[in-house]
Tab-separated table of C-alpha atoms in Angstrom:
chain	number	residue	atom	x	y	z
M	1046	UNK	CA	5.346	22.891	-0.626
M	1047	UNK	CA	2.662	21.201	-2.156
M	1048	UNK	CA	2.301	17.314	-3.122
M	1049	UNK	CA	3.816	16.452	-6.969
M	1050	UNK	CA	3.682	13.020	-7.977
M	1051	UNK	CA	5.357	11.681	-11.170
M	1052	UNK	CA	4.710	8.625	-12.609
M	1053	UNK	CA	5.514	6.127	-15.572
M	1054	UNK	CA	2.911	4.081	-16.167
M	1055	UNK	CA	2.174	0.767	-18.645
M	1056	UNK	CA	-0.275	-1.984	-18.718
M	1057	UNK	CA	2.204	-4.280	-15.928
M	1058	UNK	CA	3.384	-1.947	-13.746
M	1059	UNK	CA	3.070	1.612	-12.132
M	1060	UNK	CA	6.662	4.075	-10.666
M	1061	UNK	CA	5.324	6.280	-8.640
M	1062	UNK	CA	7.239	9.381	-7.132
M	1063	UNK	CA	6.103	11.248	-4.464
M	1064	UNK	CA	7.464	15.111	-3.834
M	1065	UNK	CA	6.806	16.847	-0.762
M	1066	UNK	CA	7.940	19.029	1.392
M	1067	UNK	CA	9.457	15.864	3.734
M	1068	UNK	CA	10.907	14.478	0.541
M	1069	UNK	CA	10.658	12.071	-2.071
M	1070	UNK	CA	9.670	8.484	-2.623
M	1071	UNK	CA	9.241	5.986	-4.821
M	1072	UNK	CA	5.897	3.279	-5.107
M	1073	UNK	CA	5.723	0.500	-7.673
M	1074	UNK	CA	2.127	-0.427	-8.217
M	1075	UNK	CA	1.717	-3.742	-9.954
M	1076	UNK	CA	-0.616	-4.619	-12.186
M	1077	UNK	CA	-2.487	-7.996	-12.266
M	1078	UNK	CA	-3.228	-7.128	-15.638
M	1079	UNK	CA	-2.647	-10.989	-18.382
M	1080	UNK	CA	-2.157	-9.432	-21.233
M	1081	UNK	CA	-3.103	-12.382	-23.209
M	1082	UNK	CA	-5.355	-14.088	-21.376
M	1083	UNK	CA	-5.055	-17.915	-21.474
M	1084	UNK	CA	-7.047	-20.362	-23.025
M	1085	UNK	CA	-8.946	-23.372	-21.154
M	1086	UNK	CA	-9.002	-26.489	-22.348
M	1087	UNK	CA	-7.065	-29.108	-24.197
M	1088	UNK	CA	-3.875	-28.468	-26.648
M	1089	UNK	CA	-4.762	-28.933	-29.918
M	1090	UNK	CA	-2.029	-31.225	-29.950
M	1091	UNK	CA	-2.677	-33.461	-27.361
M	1092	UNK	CA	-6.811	-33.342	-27.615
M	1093	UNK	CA	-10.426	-32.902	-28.637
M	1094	UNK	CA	-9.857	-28.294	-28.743
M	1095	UNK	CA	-13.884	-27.256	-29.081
M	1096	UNK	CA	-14.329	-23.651	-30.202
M	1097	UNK	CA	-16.691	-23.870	-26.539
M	1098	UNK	CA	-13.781	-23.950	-24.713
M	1099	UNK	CA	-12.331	-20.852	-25.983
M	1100	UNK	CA	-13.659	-17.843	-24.126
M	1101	UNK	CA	-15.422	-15.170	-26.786
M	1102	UNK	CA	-13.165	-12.679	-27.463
M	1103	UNK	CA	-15.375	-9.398	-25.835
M	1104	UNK	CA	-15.625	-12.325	-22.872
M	1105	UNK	CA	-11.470	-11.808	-22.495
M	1106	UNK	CA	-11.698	-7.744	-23.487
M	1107	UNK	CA	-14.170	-7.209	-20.453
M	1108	UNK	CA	-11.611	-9.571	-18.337
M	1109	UNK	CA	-8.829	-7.157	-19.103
M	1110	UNK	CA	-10.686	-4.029	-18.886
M	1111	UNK	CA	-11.778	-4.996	-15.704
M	1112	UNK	CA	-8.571	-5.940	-14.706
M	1113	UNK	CA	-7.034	-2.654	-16.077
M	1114	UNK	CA	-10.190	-0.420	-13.896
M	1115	UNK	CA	-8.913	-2.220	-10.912
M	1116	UNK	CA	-5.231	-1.359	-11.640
M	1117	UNK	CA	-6.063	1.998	-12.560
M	1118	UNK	CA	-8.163	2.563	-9.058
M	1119	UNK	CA	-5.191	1.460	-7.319
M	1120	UNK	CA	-3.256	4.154	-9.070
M	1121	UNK	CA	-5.592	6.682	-8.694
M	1122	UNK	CA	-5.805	6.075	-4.952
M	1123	UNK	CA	-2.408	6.325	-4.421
M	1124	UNK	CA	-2.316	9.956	-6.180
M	1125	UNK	CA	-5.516	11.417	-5.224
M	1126	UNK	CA	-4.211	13.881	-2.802
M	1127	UNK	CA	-1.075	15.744	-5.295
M	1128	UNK	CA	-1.683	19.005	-6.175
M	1129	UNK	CA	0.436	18.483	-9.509
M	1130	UNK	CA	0.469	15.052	-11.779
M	1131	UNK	CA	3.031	14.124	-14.304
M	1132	UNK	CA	2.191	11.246	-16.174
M	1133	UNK	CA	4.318	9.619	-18.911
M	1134	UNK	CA	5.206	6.317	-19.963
M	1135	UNK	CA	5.616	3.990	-23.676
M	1136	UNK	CA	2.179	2.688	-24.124
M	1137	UNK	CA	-1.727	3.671	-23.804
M	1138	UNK	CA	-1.841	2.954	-20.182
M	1139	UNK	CA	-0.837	6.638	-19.870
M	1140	UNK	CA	-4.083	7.985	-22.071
M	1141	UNK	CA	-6.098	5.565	-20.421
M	1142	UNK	CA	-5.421	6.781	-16.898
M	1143	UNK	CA	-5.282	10.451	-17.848
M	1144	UNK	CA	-9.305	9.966	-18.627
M	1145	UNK	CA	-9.994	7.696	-15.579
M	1146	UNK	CA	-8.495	11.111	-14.078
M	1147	UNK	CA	-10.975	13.244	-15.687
M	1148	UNK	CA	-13.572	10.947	-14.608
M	1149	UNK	CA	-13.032	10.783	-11.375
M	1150	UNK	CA	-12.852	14.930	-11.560
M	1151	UNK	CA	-9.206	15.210	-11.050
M	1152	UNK	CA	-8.151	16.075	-14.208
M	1153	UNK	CA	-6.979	19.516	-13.777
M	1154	UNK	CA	-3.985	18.667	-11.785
M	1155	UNK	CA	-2.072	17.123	-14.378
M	1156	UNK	CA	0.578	19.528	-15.876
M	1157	UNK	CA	1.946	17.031	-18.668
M	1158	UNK	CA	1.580	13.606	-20.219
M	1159	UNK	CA	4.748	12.295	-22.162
M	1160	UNK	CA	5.433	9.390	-24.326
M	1161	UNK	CA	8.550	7.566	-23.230
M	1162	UNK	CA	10.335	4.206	-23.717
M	1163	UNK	CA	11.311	1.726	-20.384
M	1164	UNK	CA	13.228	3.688	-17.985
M	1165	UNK	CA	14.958	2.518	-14.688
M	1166	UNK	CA	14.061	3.941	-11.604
M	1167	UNK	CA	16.841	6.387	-10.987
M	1168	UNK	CA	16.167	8.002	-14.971
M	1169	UNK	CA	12.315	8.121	-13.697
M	1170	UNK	CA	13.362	9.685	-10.214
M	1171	UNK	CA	15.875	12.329	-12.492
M	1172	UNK	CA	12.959	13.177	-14.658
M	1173	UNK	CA	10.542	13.804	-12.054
M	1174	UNK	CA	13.292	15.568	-10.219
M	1175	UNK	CA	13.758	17.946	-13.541
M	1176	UNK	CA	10.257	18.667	-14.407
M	1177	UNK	CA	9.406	20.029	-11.218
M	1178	UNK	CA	12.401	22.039	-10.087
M	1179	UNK	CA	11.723	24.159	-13.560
């Protein structure tokens, strides 16, 4: 039997299921990802707030893209070896991935990308479970 991995997949976190021949199991890959970064200096409530104390905005974007690449290699690590990827999950960390995937030349072995809300472990696991035993 060859490797299938399933996985749902947002900006925080990463469920990762592993089928083989040996069996299944499960990964969570977290992400260090802030989604809004936080701002240095003083509250404008409590102190002097200078518009040079606010990182630029494209200063914070490459922050969390760069944070995001790093999440995404970890990801991409993990699954390098399955023959078959299923990606889905509710946000665009699923697109985003999926062309990290094509980047990296691996493309070709995913068989599906879904949208899908928050799921628990078990309804991931059952999912996985159903779209490869088709």
């Amino acid at each position: 039997m060859k490797t299938k991995v399933g996985l749902w997949i947002d900006h925080r976190k990463a469920t990762v299921v592993t089928i083989t021949e040996k069996g299944e199991e499960i990964k969570e890959i977290i992400s260090e990802v802030e989604k809004q970064p936080r701002r240095s200096g003083d509250s404008p409530l409590k102190g002097t707030y200078e518009s040079r104390q606010i990182p630029a905005d494209n200063s914070r974007q490459r922050t969390l893209t760069g944070e995001l690449n790093i999440y995404y290699d970890e990801v991409i690590a993990y699954i390098r070896d399955a023959e078959s990827i299923l990606i889905f999950g509710p946000g665009e960390a699923k697109n985003e991935l999926k062309e990290r995937l094509e980047r990296n030349k691996l493309g070709g072995r995913i068989v599906g990308i879904e949208t899908v809300d928050k799921m628990t472990d078990s309804q991931i696991l059952a999912k996985i479970r159903q779209h490869f035993t088709k």
